[in-house]
CSV table of C-alpha atoms in Angstrom, one decimal:
chain,number,residue,atom,x,y,z
A,1,MET,CA,75.7,103.1,127.9
A,2,VAL,CA,77.5,104.1,124.7
A,3,ARG,CA,80.0,101.7,123.2
A,4,SER,CA,82.9,102.7,121.1
A,5,VAL,CA,83.5,100.9,117.8
A,6,ILE,CA,87.0,101.7,118.5
A,7,LYS,CA,87.4,100.2,121.9
A,8,GLY,CA,85.5,99.9,125.1
A,9,ILE,CA,83.1,102.6,126.4
A,10,ALA,CA,83.0,106.1,125.0
A,11,ALA,CA,82.3,109.1,127.2
A,12,THR,CA,80.6,111.0,124.5
A,13,SER,CA,77.8,110.2,122.0
A,14,LEU,CA,80.4,109.0,119.5
A,15,ILE,CA,81.1,105.4,119.0
A,16,GLY,CA,84.5,106.0,117.6
A,17,ALA,CA,86.6,106.7,114.5
A,18,ALA,CA,86.2,104.0,111.9
A,19,PHE,CA,87.4,103.2,108.4
A,20,PHE,CA,84.3,101.7,106.9
A,21,SER,CA,83.4,101.8,103.2
A,22,GLY,CA,80.0,102.7,102.0
A,23,PHE,CA,77.8,101.4,99.2
A,24,ASN,CA,77.8,103.4,96.0
A,25,SER,CA,74.3,104.8,95.5
A,26,GLN,CA,73.1,106.3,92.3
A,27,ALA,CA,71.1,109.5,92.0
A,28,LEU,CA,68.4,110.0,89.5
A,29,LEU,CA,69.9,112.7,87.4
A,30,GLY,CA,68.9,114.3,84.1
A,31,ARG,CA,65.4,112.8,84.0
A,32,LYS,CA,63.2,114.7,81.5
A,33,GLU,CA,59.9,116.0,82.8
A,34,ASP,CA,56.8,114.1,81.8
A,35,PRO,CA,53.7,116.3,81.5
A,36,LEU,CA,51.6,113.4,82.6
A,37,ARG,CA,53.6,113.2,85.8
A,38,THR,CA,53.9,116.9,86.3
A,39,THR,CA,50.2,117.6,86.4
A,40,PRO,CA,49.3,115.4,89.4
A,41,LEU,CA,52.4,116.6,91.2
A,42,LEU,CA,51.1,120.2,90.8
A,43,LEU,CA,47.6,119.2,92.0
A,44,ALA,CA,49.0,117.4,95.0
A,45,THR,CA,51.1,120.5,95.9
A,46,ARG,CA,48.0,122.8,95.8
A,47,LEU,CA,46.0,120.4,97.8
A,48,SER,CA,48.7,120.2,100.4
A,49,GLU,CA,48.2,123.9,101.1
A,50,ALA,CA,45.0,123.1,103.0
A,51,THR,CA,46.9,120.7,105.3
A,52,ARG,CA,49.8,122.9,106.2
A,53,PRO,CA,50.0,124.2,109.7
A,54,ALA,CA,49.0,127.8,110.3
A,55,SER,CA,52.6,128.7,111.2
A,56,ALA,CA,53.8,127.5,107.8
A,57,LYS,CA,51.2,129.2,105.6
A,58,ALA,CA,51.6,132.5,103.8
A,59,GLY,CA,52.9,135.2,106.1
A,60,SER,CA,54.7,132.7,108.3
A,61,SER,CA,58.1,131.0,108.0
A,62,ASP,CA,58.2,127.9,105.7
A,63,LEU,CA,58.5,124.4,107.0
A,64,SER,CA,62.0,123.5,108.0
A,65,PRO,CA,63.7,120.7,106.0
A,66,ILE,CA,63.1,118.3,108.9
A,67,ASP,CA,59.5,119.2,109.1
A,68,THR,CA,59.1,118.9,105.4
A,69,TYR,CA,60.7,115.4,105.5
A,70,HIS,CA,58.3,114.3,108.2
A,71,SER,CA,55.3,115.9,106.4
A,72,VAL,CA,56.1,114.1,103.2
A,73,LEU,CA,56.7,110.8,105.0
A,74,GLU,CA,53.4,111.0,106.8
A,75,LYS,CA,51.6,111.8,103.6
A,76,ILE,CA,53.1,108.8,101.8
A,77,ILE,CA,52.3,106.5,104.7
A,78,SER,CA,48.7,107.8,105.1
A,79,GLU,CA,47.8,108.3,101.4
A,80,TYR,CA,49.7,105.8,99.3
A,81,GLY,CA,47.1,103.6,97.6
A,82,THR,CA,48.8,100.1,97.6
A,83,PRO,CA,50.9,99.6,100.6
A,84,PRO,CA,51.6,96.1,101.9
A,85,THR,CA,48.6,94.7,103.8
A,86,GLU,CA,50.4,92.2,106.1
A,87,PRO,CA,51.4,94.0,109.3
A,88,LYS,CA,55.0,92.8,109.4
A,89,ALA,CA,55.5,93.6,105.7
A,90,LEU,CA,53.8,97.0,106.3
A,91,GLY,CA,56.2,97.8,109.1
A,92,LYS,CA,59.2,96.9,107.0
A,93,TRP,CA,57.9,99.0,104.1
A,94,ARG,CA,57.6,102.0,106.4
A,95,ASP,CA,61.1,101.5,107.7
A,96,ARG,CA,62.4,101.4,104.1
A,97,LEU,CA,60.8,104.7,103.4
A,98,ARG,CA,62.5,106.3,106.4
A,99,TYR,CA,65.9,104.7,105.6
A,100,ALA,CA,65.6,105.8,102.0
A,101,GLY,CA,65.1,109.4,103.1
A,102,ILE,CA,68.2,109.3,105.2
A,103,GLU,CA,70.3,107.7,102.5
A,104,GLY,CA,69.1,110.3,100.0
A,105,MET,CA,70.3,113.1,102.4
A,106,LEU,CA,73.7,111.5,102.8
A,107,LEU,CA,74.0,110.9,99.0
A,108,ALA,CA,73.9,114.7,98.6
A,109,ILE,CA,77.2,114.9,100.4
A,110,GLY,CA,78.9,113.1,97.5
A,111,ASP,CA,81.1,110.9,99.7
A,112,ARG,CA,80.6,107.2,99.1
A,113,TYR,CA,81.9,106.4,102.6
A,114,THR,CA,79.4,108.5,104.5
A,115,GLU,CA,76.3,106.4,105.0
A,116,TYR,CA,73.5,105.3,107.3
A,117,TRP,CA,73.4,101.9,108.9
A,118,ASP,CA,70.0,100.6,109.7
A,119,PRO,CA,69.7,98.7,113.1
A,120,GLU,CA,70.5,95.3,111.5
A,121,GLU,CA,73.6,96.7,109.6
A,122,PHE,CA,74.7,98.4,112.8
A,123,LYS,CA,74.4,95.2,114.8
A,124,ARG,CA,76.3,93.2,112.2
A,125,ASN,CA,79.1,95.7,112.0
A,126,MET,CA,79.5,95.7,115.7
A,127,GLU,CA,79.8,92.0,115.7
A,128,ASP,CA,82.5,92.3,113.1
A,129,THR,CA,84.7,94.6,115.2
A,130,GLN,CA,84.1,92.9,118.5
A,131,GLY,CA,84.6,89.4,117.1
A,132,ARG,CA,81.8,88.0,119.2
A,133,PHE,CA,78.3,86.8,118.1
A,134,PHE,CA,75.7,84.2,118.9
A,135,GLY,CA,75.3,81.1,116.9
A,136,ILE,CA,76.8,77.6,116.5
A,137,GLY,CA,80.4,78.4,115.7
A,138,ALA,CA,81.7,77.1,112.4
A,139,ARG,CA,83.6,78.4,109.4
A,140,LEU,CA,81.6,77.8,106.2
A,141,ASP,CA,82.4,77.6,102.5
A,142,VAL,CA,80.2,75.8,99.9
A,143,THR,CA,80.3,72.2,98.8
A,144,THR,CA,82.4,71.2,95.7
A,145,ASP,CA,79.2,71.2,93.6
A,146,LYS,CA,78.4,74.6,95.0
A,147,LYS,CA,74.9,73.5,96.1
A,148,TYR,CA,75.1,73.6,99.9
A,149,PRO,CA,77.0,75.3,102.7
A,150,MET,CA,79.8,73.2,104.0
A,151,ILE,CA,81.6,73.1,107.3
A,152,ILE,CA,85.3,74.2,106.9
A,153,GLU,CA,86.2,74.1,110.6
A,154,PRO,CA,84.2,74.1,113.8
A,155,ILE,CA,85.4,76.8,116.2
A,156,GLU,CA,86.9,75.3,119.4
A,157,ASN,CA,84.6,75.1,122.4
A,158,SER,CA,81.6,76.2,120.2
A,159,PRO,CA,78.3,74.3,120.0
A,160,ALA,CA,79.4,72.9,116.6
A,161,TRP,CA,82.7,71.8,118.1
A,162,ARG,CA,80.9,70.0,121.0
A,163,ALA,CA,78.5,68.3,118.6
A,164,LYS,CA,81.6,67.0,116.7
A,165,LEU,CA,80.8,68.5,113.3
A,166,LYS,CA,83.6,67.8,110.9
A,167,PRO,CA,85.2,69.6,107.9
A,168,GLY,CA,83.3,68.6,104.8
A,169,ASP,CA,79.9,68.2,106.5
A,170,ALA,CA,77.2,69.7,104.3
A,171,ILE,CA,74.3,71.7,105.7
A,172,THR,CA,71.2,70.8,103.8
A,173,SER,CA,68.5,72.5,105.8
A,174,VAL,CA,68.0,75.0,108.7
A,175,ASP,CA,65.0,74.7,110.9
A,176,GLY,CA,63.4,72.5,108.2
A,177,LYS,CA,63.9,75.0,105.4
A,178,SER,CA,66.2,73.9,102.5
A,179,ALA,CA,69.7,75.4,102.5
A,180,LEU,CA,70.1,74.8,98.8
A,181,LEU,CA,72.1,77.7,97.3
A,182,SER,CA,70.6,79.5,94.3
A,183,ASP,CA,70.1,83.0,92.9
A,184,GLN,CA,67.4,83.5,95.4
A,185,GLN,CA,69.3,82.1,98.4
A,186,HIS,CA,73.0,82.9,98.9
A,187,LEU,CA,75.4,81.6,101.6
A,188,ASP,CA,74.8,84.9,103.5
A,189,ASP,CA,71.1,84.2,103.7
A,190,VAL,CA,71.7,80.8,105.2
A,191,ILE,CA,74.1,82.2,107.7
A,192,LYS,CA,71.6,84.8,108.9
A,193,ARG,CA,69.2,81.9,109.7
A,194,ILE,CA,71.8,80.0,111.6
A,195,LYS,CA,72.6,83.0,113.8
A,196,GLY,CA,70.2,84.2,116.4
A,197,GLU,CA,69.6,85.3,120.0
A,198,GLU,CA,71.7,83.6,122.8
A,199,GLY,CA,69.9,80.6,124.3
A,200,THR,CA,67.6,80.0,121.3
A,201,LYS,CA,67.5,76.8,119.4
A,202,VAL,CA,68.3,76.1,115.7
A,203,LYS,CA,68.0,72.7,113.9
A,204,LEU,CA,70.5,71.8,111.2
A,205,THR,CA,70.3,68.9,108.9
A,206,ILE,CA,73.8,67.6,108.2
A,207,ARG,CA,74.9,65.3,105.4
A,208,ARG,CA,78.2,63.5,106.0
A,209,GLY,CA,78.9,61.2,103.0
A,210,THR,CA,75.7,59.2,102.6
A,211,GLU,CA,74.6,59.7,106.2
A,212,VAL,CA,72.0,62.4,107.0
A,213,LYS,CA,71.4,63.5,110.6
A,214,ASP,CA,69.5,66.3,112.4
A,215,TYR,CA,71.3,68.3,115.0
A,216,VAL,CA,69.6,70.7,117.5
A,217,PHE,CA,71.9,73.5,118.7
A,218,VAL,CA,71.4,76.0,121.5
A,219,ARG,CA,72.9,79.3,120.2
A,220,ALA,CA,75.8,80.6,122.3
A,221,GLN,CA,78.3,83.4,122.3
A,222,VAL,CA,81.2,82.5,120.1
A,223,ASN,CA,84.5,84.3,119.8
A,224,SER,CA,85.4,84.4,116.2
A,225,PRO,CA,89.0,83.3,115.3
A,226,VAL,CA,90.5,85.8,112.9
A,227,ILE,CA,93.9,84.2,112.8
A,228,ASP,CA,95.1,81.0,111.2
A,229,SER,CA,98.7,79.8,111.3
A,230,TRP,CA,101.0,76.9,110.6
A,231,MET,CA,104.5,76.0,109.7
A,232,GLN,CA,104.3,76.4,105.9
A,233,ASP,CA,107.8,74.9,105.2
A,234,GLU,CA,108.9,72.5,107.9
A,235,ALA,CA,112.4,72.0,106.5
A,236,ALA,CA,113.2,75.7,106.2
A,237,LYS,CA,111.1,76.6,109.3
A,238,ILE,CA,109.0,79.2,107.5
A,239,GLY,CA,105.9,80.1,109.4
A,240,TYR,CA,102.6,81.3,108.0
A,241,ILE,CA,100.0,83.6,109.7
A,242,ARG,CA,96.8,84.7,108.0
A,243,LEU,CA,94.8,87.5,109.5
A,244,ASP,CA,91.2,87.8,108.2
A,245,LEU,CA,90.1,91.0,110.1
A,246,PHE,CA,91.4,93.5,112.6
A,247,SER,CA,88.9,92.7,115.3
A,248,GLU,CA,89.2,93.4,119.0
A,249,GLU,CA,91.0,90.1,119.6
A,250,ALA,CA,93.2,90.1,116.5
A,251,ASP,CA,96.5,91.3,118.1
A,252,THR,CA,96.1,88.9,121.0
A,253,GLN,CA,95.4,86.0,118.6
A,254,PHE,CA,98.4,87.1,116.5
A,255,GLY,CA,100.6,87.0,119.6
A,256,ILE,CA,99.5,83.5,120.5
A,257,ALA,CA,100.1,82.2,116.9
A,258,LEU,CA,103.5,83.9,116.8
A,259,GLU,CA,104.6,82.3,120.1
A,260,ARG,CA,103.4,78.9,119.0
A,261,LEU,CA,105.4,79.1,115.7
A,262,GLN,CA,108.5,80.3,117.6
A,263,ARG,CA,108.3,77.3,119.9
A,264,GLN,CA,108.4,75.2,116.7
A,265,GLY,CA,111.6,76.9,115.7
A,266,MET,CA,110.3,79.4,113.2
A,267,LYS,CA,113.1,81.3,111.4
A,268,ALA,CA,111.1,83.3,108.8
A,269,LEU,CA,107.4,84.4,108.4
A,270,ILE,CA,104.8,84.9,105.8
A,271,PHE,CA,102.1,87.3,107.0
A,272,ASP,CA,99.0,87.1,104.8
A,273,LEU,CA,96.8,90.2,104.7
A,274,ARG,CA,95.2,89.4,101.4
A,275,ASN,CA,91.4,90.1,101.3
A,276,ASN,CA,91.6,91.6,104.8
A,277,PRO,CA,89.2,94.6,104.7
A,278,GLY,CA,90.5,96.2,107.9
A,279,GLY,CA,89.1,96.5,111.4
A,280,MET,CA,90.1,98.5,114.4
A,281,LEU,CA,92.7,101.2,114.3
A,282,HIS,CA,94.2,100.6,117.7
A,283,VAL,CA,94.6,96.9,116.9
A,284,ALA,CA,96.4,97.9,113.7
A,285,GLN,CA,98.6,100.2,115.8
A,286,ASP,CA,99.4,97.4,118.2
A,287,LEU,CA,100.0,94.8,115.6
A,288,ALA,CA,102.3,97.0,113.6
A,289,SER,CA,104.2,97.7,116.8
A,290,ARG,CA,105.3,94.1,116.8
A,291,PHE,CA,107.3,94.7,113.6
A,292,LEU,CA,108.7,98.2,114.2
A,293,PRO,CA,111.4,99.3,116.7
A,294,GLY,CA,109.8,102.7,117.2
A,295,GLY,CA,108.4,105.9,115.6
A,296,PRO,CA,105.0,106.5,113.9
A,297,VAL,CA,102.8,103.7,112.8
A,298,THR,CA,100.5,106.1,110.9
A,299,TRP,CA,99.5,109.7,110.7
A,300,LEU,CA,96.0,111.2,111.1
A,301,LYS,CA,95.0,114.5,109.5
A,302,GLU,CA,92.3,116.3,111.5
A,303,LYS,CA,89.5,118.5,110.1
A,304,ASN,CA,91.5,121.6,110.9
A,305,GLY,CA,94.5,120.4,108.9
A,306,GLN,CA,96.7,119.4,111.9
A,307,MET,CA,98.6,116.1,111.7
A,308,ARG,CA,99.1,113.8,114.6
A,309,SER,CA,101.0,110.5,114.7
A,310,LEU,CA,100.0,107.2,116.2
A,311,ASP,CA,103.3,105.8,117.4
A,312,VAL,CA,104.6,102.3,118.1
A,313,ASN,CA,103.2,100.9,121.3
A,314,THR,CA,106.3,100.5,123.4
A,315,SER,CA,104.8,97.7,125.5
A,316,LEU,CA,104.7,95.6,122.3
A,317,ARG,CA,108.0,96.8,120.8
A,318,ARG,CA,109.8,93.6,121.7
A,319,GLY,CA,110.8,90.2,120.4
A,320,PRO,CA,112.6,89.0,117.3
A,321,LEU,CA,110.2,90.6,114.8
A,322,ALA,CA,110.8,94.2,116.0
A,323,ALA,CA,114.5,93.4,116.3
A,324,GLY,CA,114.6,92.3,112.6
A,325,LYS,CA,115.6,88.7,113.5
A,326,ILE,CA,112.7,87.0,111.7
A,327,PRO,CA,112.7,87.9,107.9
A,328,THR,CA,109.1,88.6,106.9
A,329,VAL,CA,107.1,88.7,103.7
A,330,VAL,CA,103.7,90.4,103.8
A,331,LEU,CA,101.2,89.3,101.2
A,332,VAL,CA,98.7,91.9,100.0
A,333,ASN,CA,96.1,92.4,97.2
A,334,GLY,CA,93.3,94.6,96.1
A,335,GLY,CA,91.1,93.3,98.9
A,336,SER,CA,93.6,94.5,101.6
A,337,ALA,CA,92.2,97.7,102.9
A,338,SER,CA,92.4,100.3,105.7
A,339,ALA,CA,93.9,98.6,108.7
A,340,SER,CA,95.7,96.2,106.3
A,341,GLU,CA,97.1,99.3,104.5
A,342,ILE,CA,98.1,100.9,107.8
A,343,VAL,CA,100.2,97.8,108.8
A,344,SER,CA,101.6,96.9,105.4
A,345,GLY,CA,102.5,100.5,104.7
A,346,ALA,CA,104.2,100.8,108.1
A,347,VAL,CA,106.2,97.6,107.5
A,348,GLN,CA,107.2,98.8,104.1
A,349,ASP,CA,108.1,102.3,105.2
A,350,GLY,CA,110.0,101.0,108.2
A,351,GLY,CA,111.9,98.4,106.2
A,352,ALA,CA,110.6,95.7,108.5
A,353,GLY,CA,109.5,93.3,105.8
A,354,PHE,CA,109.0,92.8,102.0
A,355,LEU,CA,105.6,93.1,100.4
A,356,VAL,CA,104.5,90.7,97.7
A,357,GLY,CA,101.2,90.7,95.7
A,358,THR,CA,99.2,93.5,94.1
A,359,ARG,CA,98.3,97.1,94.9
A,360,THR,CA,96.0,97.4,97.9
A,361,PHE,CA,92.5,98.9,97.9
A,362,GLY,CA,93.5,102.5,98.7
A,363,LYS,CA,91.3,103.9,101.4
A,364,GLY,CA,92.9,106.7,103.4
A,365,LEU,CA,89.7,108.2,104.9
A,366,VAL,CA,88.5,108.0,108.5
A,367,GLN,CA,84.9,107.7,109.5
A,368,THR,CA,83.3,108.4,112.8
A,369,ILE,CA,80.3,106.2,113.7
A,370,ILE,CA,77.6,108.0,115.6
A,371,PRO,CA,74.9,105.8,117.1
A,372,LEU,CA,71.3,107.2,117.0
A,373,GLN,CA,68.6,106.5,119.6
A,374,GLU,CA,68.2,102.9,120.7
A,375,GLY,CA,67.0,100.7,117.8
A,376,GLU,CA,67.5,103.4,115.1
A,377,GLY,CA,71.0,102.4,113.8
A,378,ALA,CA,73.9,104.7,113.3
A,379,VAL,CA,75.3,107.2,110.9
A,380,LYS,CA,78.9,107.0,109.6
A,381,ILE,CA,80.6,110.3,108.6
A,382,THR,CA,84.0,110.9,107.1
A,383,THR,CA,85.9,113.0,109.6
A,384,GLN,CA,89.7,112.5,109.0
A,385,ARG,CA,92.3,111.3,106.6
A,386,TYR,CA,95.2,109.0,107.4
A,387,TYR,CA,98.7,108.6,105.9
A,388,THR,CA,101.4,105.9,106.1
A,389,ARG,CA,104.4,106.0,108.5
A,390,ASN,CA,106.3,108.1,105.9
A,391,LYS,CA,103.2,110.3,105.3
A,392,ARG,CA,102.3,108.8,102.0
A,393,ASP,CA,98.7,109.5,100.9
A,394,ILE,CA,97.4,106.1,99.8
A,395,ASN,CA,93.7,107.1,99.2
A,396,THR,CA,92.2,106.2,95.9
A,397,PHE,CA,90.0,108.9,94.5
A,398,ARG,CA,86.8,107.9,92.7
A,399,ASP,CA,84.1,109.8,90.9
A,400,GLU,CA,80.3,109.5,91.6
A,401,SER,CA,80.1,106.4,89.5
A,402,GLY,CA,82.9,104.7,91.5
A,403,ALA,CA,85.5,105.0,88.6
A,404,VAL,CA,89.0,105.6,89.7
A,405,THR,CA,90.3,109.1,89.0
A,406,LYS,CA,93.5,108.9,91.0
A,407,LEU,CA,95.1,105.6,91.9
A,408,GLY,CA,96.1,105.0,95.5
A,409,GLY,CA,96.8,102.0,97.7
A,410,VAL,CA,100.1,100.5,98.8
A,411,LYS,CA,102.1,99.1,95.9
A,412,PRO,CA,104.0,96.0,97.0
A,413,ASP,CA,107.8,95.7,96.6
A,414,MET,CA,107.2,92.8,94.2
A,415,VAL,CA,104.1,92.8,92.0
A,416,LEU,CA,102.7,89.3,91.4
A,417,THR,CA,99.2,88.7,90.3
A,418,GLU,CA,97.2,85.5,90.9
A,419,THR,CA,94.9,84.5,88.1
A,420,ASP,CA,91.3,83.3,88.3
A,421,LYS,CA,92.7,79.8,87.6
A,422,ASP,CA,95.1,80.1,90.5
A,423,ILE,CA,92.4,81.1,92.9
A,424,GLU,CA,90.0,78.4,91.7
A,425,ALA,CA,92.7,75.8,92.2
A,426,GLN,CA,93.2,77.0,95.8
A,427,TRP,CA,89.5,76.7,96.5
A,428,ASN,CA,89.2,73.3,94.9
A,429,ALA,CA,92.1,72.1,97.0
A,430,LEU,CA,90.4,73.4,100.2
A,431,ARG,CA,87.1,71.8,99.3
A,432,ASP,CA,88.7,68.5,98.3
A,433,LYS,CA,90.9,68.3,101.5
A,434,PRO,CA,89.0,70.3,104.2
A,435,PHE,CA,91.2,68.7,106.9
A,436,ASP,CA,94.4,70.1,105.3
A,437,ARG,CA,94.7,73.7,106.2
A,438,LYS,CA,97.8,74.1,104.0
A,439,ALA,CA,96.0,72.8,100.9
A,440,ALA,CA,95.0,76.1,99.4
A,441,ALA,CA,98.4,77.8,100.1
A,442,LYS,CA,100.2,75.1,98.1
A,443,PHE,CA,98.5,76.4,94.9
A,444,SER,CA,99.3,80.1,95.6
A,445,PRO,CA,102.1,81.6,93.4
A,446,GLN,CA,102.3,84.5,95.9
A,447,VAL,CA,102.9,82.1,98.8
A,448,ALA,CA,105.5,80.2,96.7
A,449,LYS,CA,107.3,83.4,95.9
A,450,GLY,CA,107.3,84.4,99.6
A,451,ILE,CA,109.0,81.1,100.5
A,452,GLU,CA,111.5,81.6,97.7
A,453,LEU,CA,112.4,85.1,98.9
A,454,LEU,CA,112.6,84.1,102.5
A,455,LYS,CA,114.9,81.1,101.8
A,456,ALA,CA,117.2,83.5,99.8
A,457,ARG,CA,117.1,86.0,102.7
A,458,MET,CA,118.0,83.4,105.3
A,459,ALA,CA,120.9,82.4,103.0
A,460,GLY,CA,122.3,85.9,103.4
A,461,LYS,CA,121.0,87.5,100.2
A,462,PRO,CA,119.4,90.9,100.2
A,463,TRP,CA,115.8,91.5,99.2
A,464,PRO,CA,115.3,92.2,95.5
A,465,LYS,CA,115.1,95.9,94.5
A,466,SER,CA,111.6,97.2,95.4
A,467,GLU,CA,109.1,98.0,92.6
A,468,LYS,CA,107.0,100.3,94.8
A,469,ASP,CA,108.3,103.5,93.2
A,470,LEU,CA,108.4,102.2,89.6
A,471,PRO,CA,105.6,103.0,87.1
A,472,ASP,CA,102.9,100.5,87.0
A,473,LYS,CA,103.0,97.9,84.3
A,474,PRO,CA,99.8,97.1,82.3
A,475,GLU,CA,98.3,94.1,84.1
A,476,LYS,CA,95.2,92.0,83.8
A,477,SER,CA,92.7,92.9,86.6
A,478,GLU,CA,93.0,90.8,89.6
A,479,THR,CA,90.1,88.8,91.0
A,480,VAL,CA,89.9,89.3,94.8
A,481,SER,CA,89.2,85.9,96.1
A,482,ALA,CA,86.6,85.2,98.8
A,483,LYS,CA,87.5,83.6,102.1
A,484,PRO,CA,85.7,80.8,104.0
A,485,LYS,CA,82.8,82.4,105.8
A,486,ASP,CA,81.9,82.0,109.5
A,487,ALA,CA,78.5,80.6,110.0
A,488,VAL,CA,77.9,82.7,113.1
A,489,GLY,CA,80.4,85.4,112.7
A,490,PRO,CA,81.3,88.5,110.8
A,491,TYR,CA,81.9,86.8,107.5
A,492,SER,CA,79.0,86.2,105.2
A,493,LYS,CA,79.9,87.0,101.6
A,494,PRO,CA,82.9,88.6,99.9
A,495,THR,CA,81.9,92.3,100.1
A,496,HIS,CA,85.5,93.4,100.6
A,497,GLU,CA,84.3,96.6,102.2
A,498,PRO,CA,87.3,98.5,103.7
A,499,LYS,CA,86.9,99.1,107.4
A,500,LEU,CA,89.1,100.1,110.3
A,501,THR,CA,87.9,101.3,113.7
A,502,GLU,CA,90.0,103.1,116.2
């Protein structure tokens, strides 16, 4: 059965269109020849003549590129003098050789977003988009002294929730191995050890104040919450919704949060897309449909140059948001990418809200994820471009080194940068008061500006004049802040890789 990264089951070998970023690889260019290296290379080439199949010797066709690749790989595996001796390490070494060959081939394309996912990366990215995984179910940050992973919030009905773990609990070991964070062991490494197969056990040593206790968990399927919400200003009835990722369940969770805030009398909304790297395209389409009365959400440009629109989902085109009855400020920054840019661009183009923050990442390319045979991972290939509701091209162009040659992204209506000091204050507040979900937002100048603008809007004043079409002012570079990570979910470390699956 072939599963679509986009949604459900695909009838073809494709897993679906996706907006995922790649890692920047560096080619070895301009290296001078070393005669001491060239001589053994020539000798090896001559010796290889004796091992070539008859069909590939003089008078016959040469080896195909694929046959050449396999031939070289086999020779390295059989002839290399100092491979790992331990069987498991030897297997990993051989896998790395195979993967490096594939990555080198994709590097020749010159597209930083076209890449190969090994089986582990493929599995991890599928967990991201589906929002389901196996583990204990807890959001993690690090302790105030940055030495150990710390529980931010147990996910409801998860093993961690049933064990009554609390915000502020520190994880000091996993299965008897220290969880002390260092240059050799990052938060992501500890998270990988906490995750595992369904039904298997994992032992965590938890420190709560001066008390230290061991907990044994049976790993279970956990549905990752990607939405957090609360009434940010009780007096003015200004609600706040933060979306971490456009996973399969994101629109449903957004709807639940919106209804809850409306029952509390919400009159205005801050929608936080900062540091959201993207997710699934159809989810972005659905979520944007909650803000727009109709028309396109985004445009896709096919390989043949034809443009087609993804329009507002009429079944979701309802309620006070789409009717313009709830003034909305959308927060964005350099970590807002792909699906976040689809939604924020649609809201801005449609006049459905006011954007505050800094220019978004700028990824207007579409990738198609093609799974290989079982256990061999997948290849992700750029196949399309996308444009905003008003057909703006927001793609940032970069050279081979990753340097920006043409600035893209969605520029907010009001540019407001948060400094490193601002972000550190937010994290310190969250670590000092892990029970207070509003703690970090209280130290955010962007959230404060959103509240100010919404109060003015509710008082009958118009939005300020948009800065989106004005020339950029010289600014200090913004630090994209990391978010709390999910111990068993898609978040492990702040990679900020743009992604969006259809």
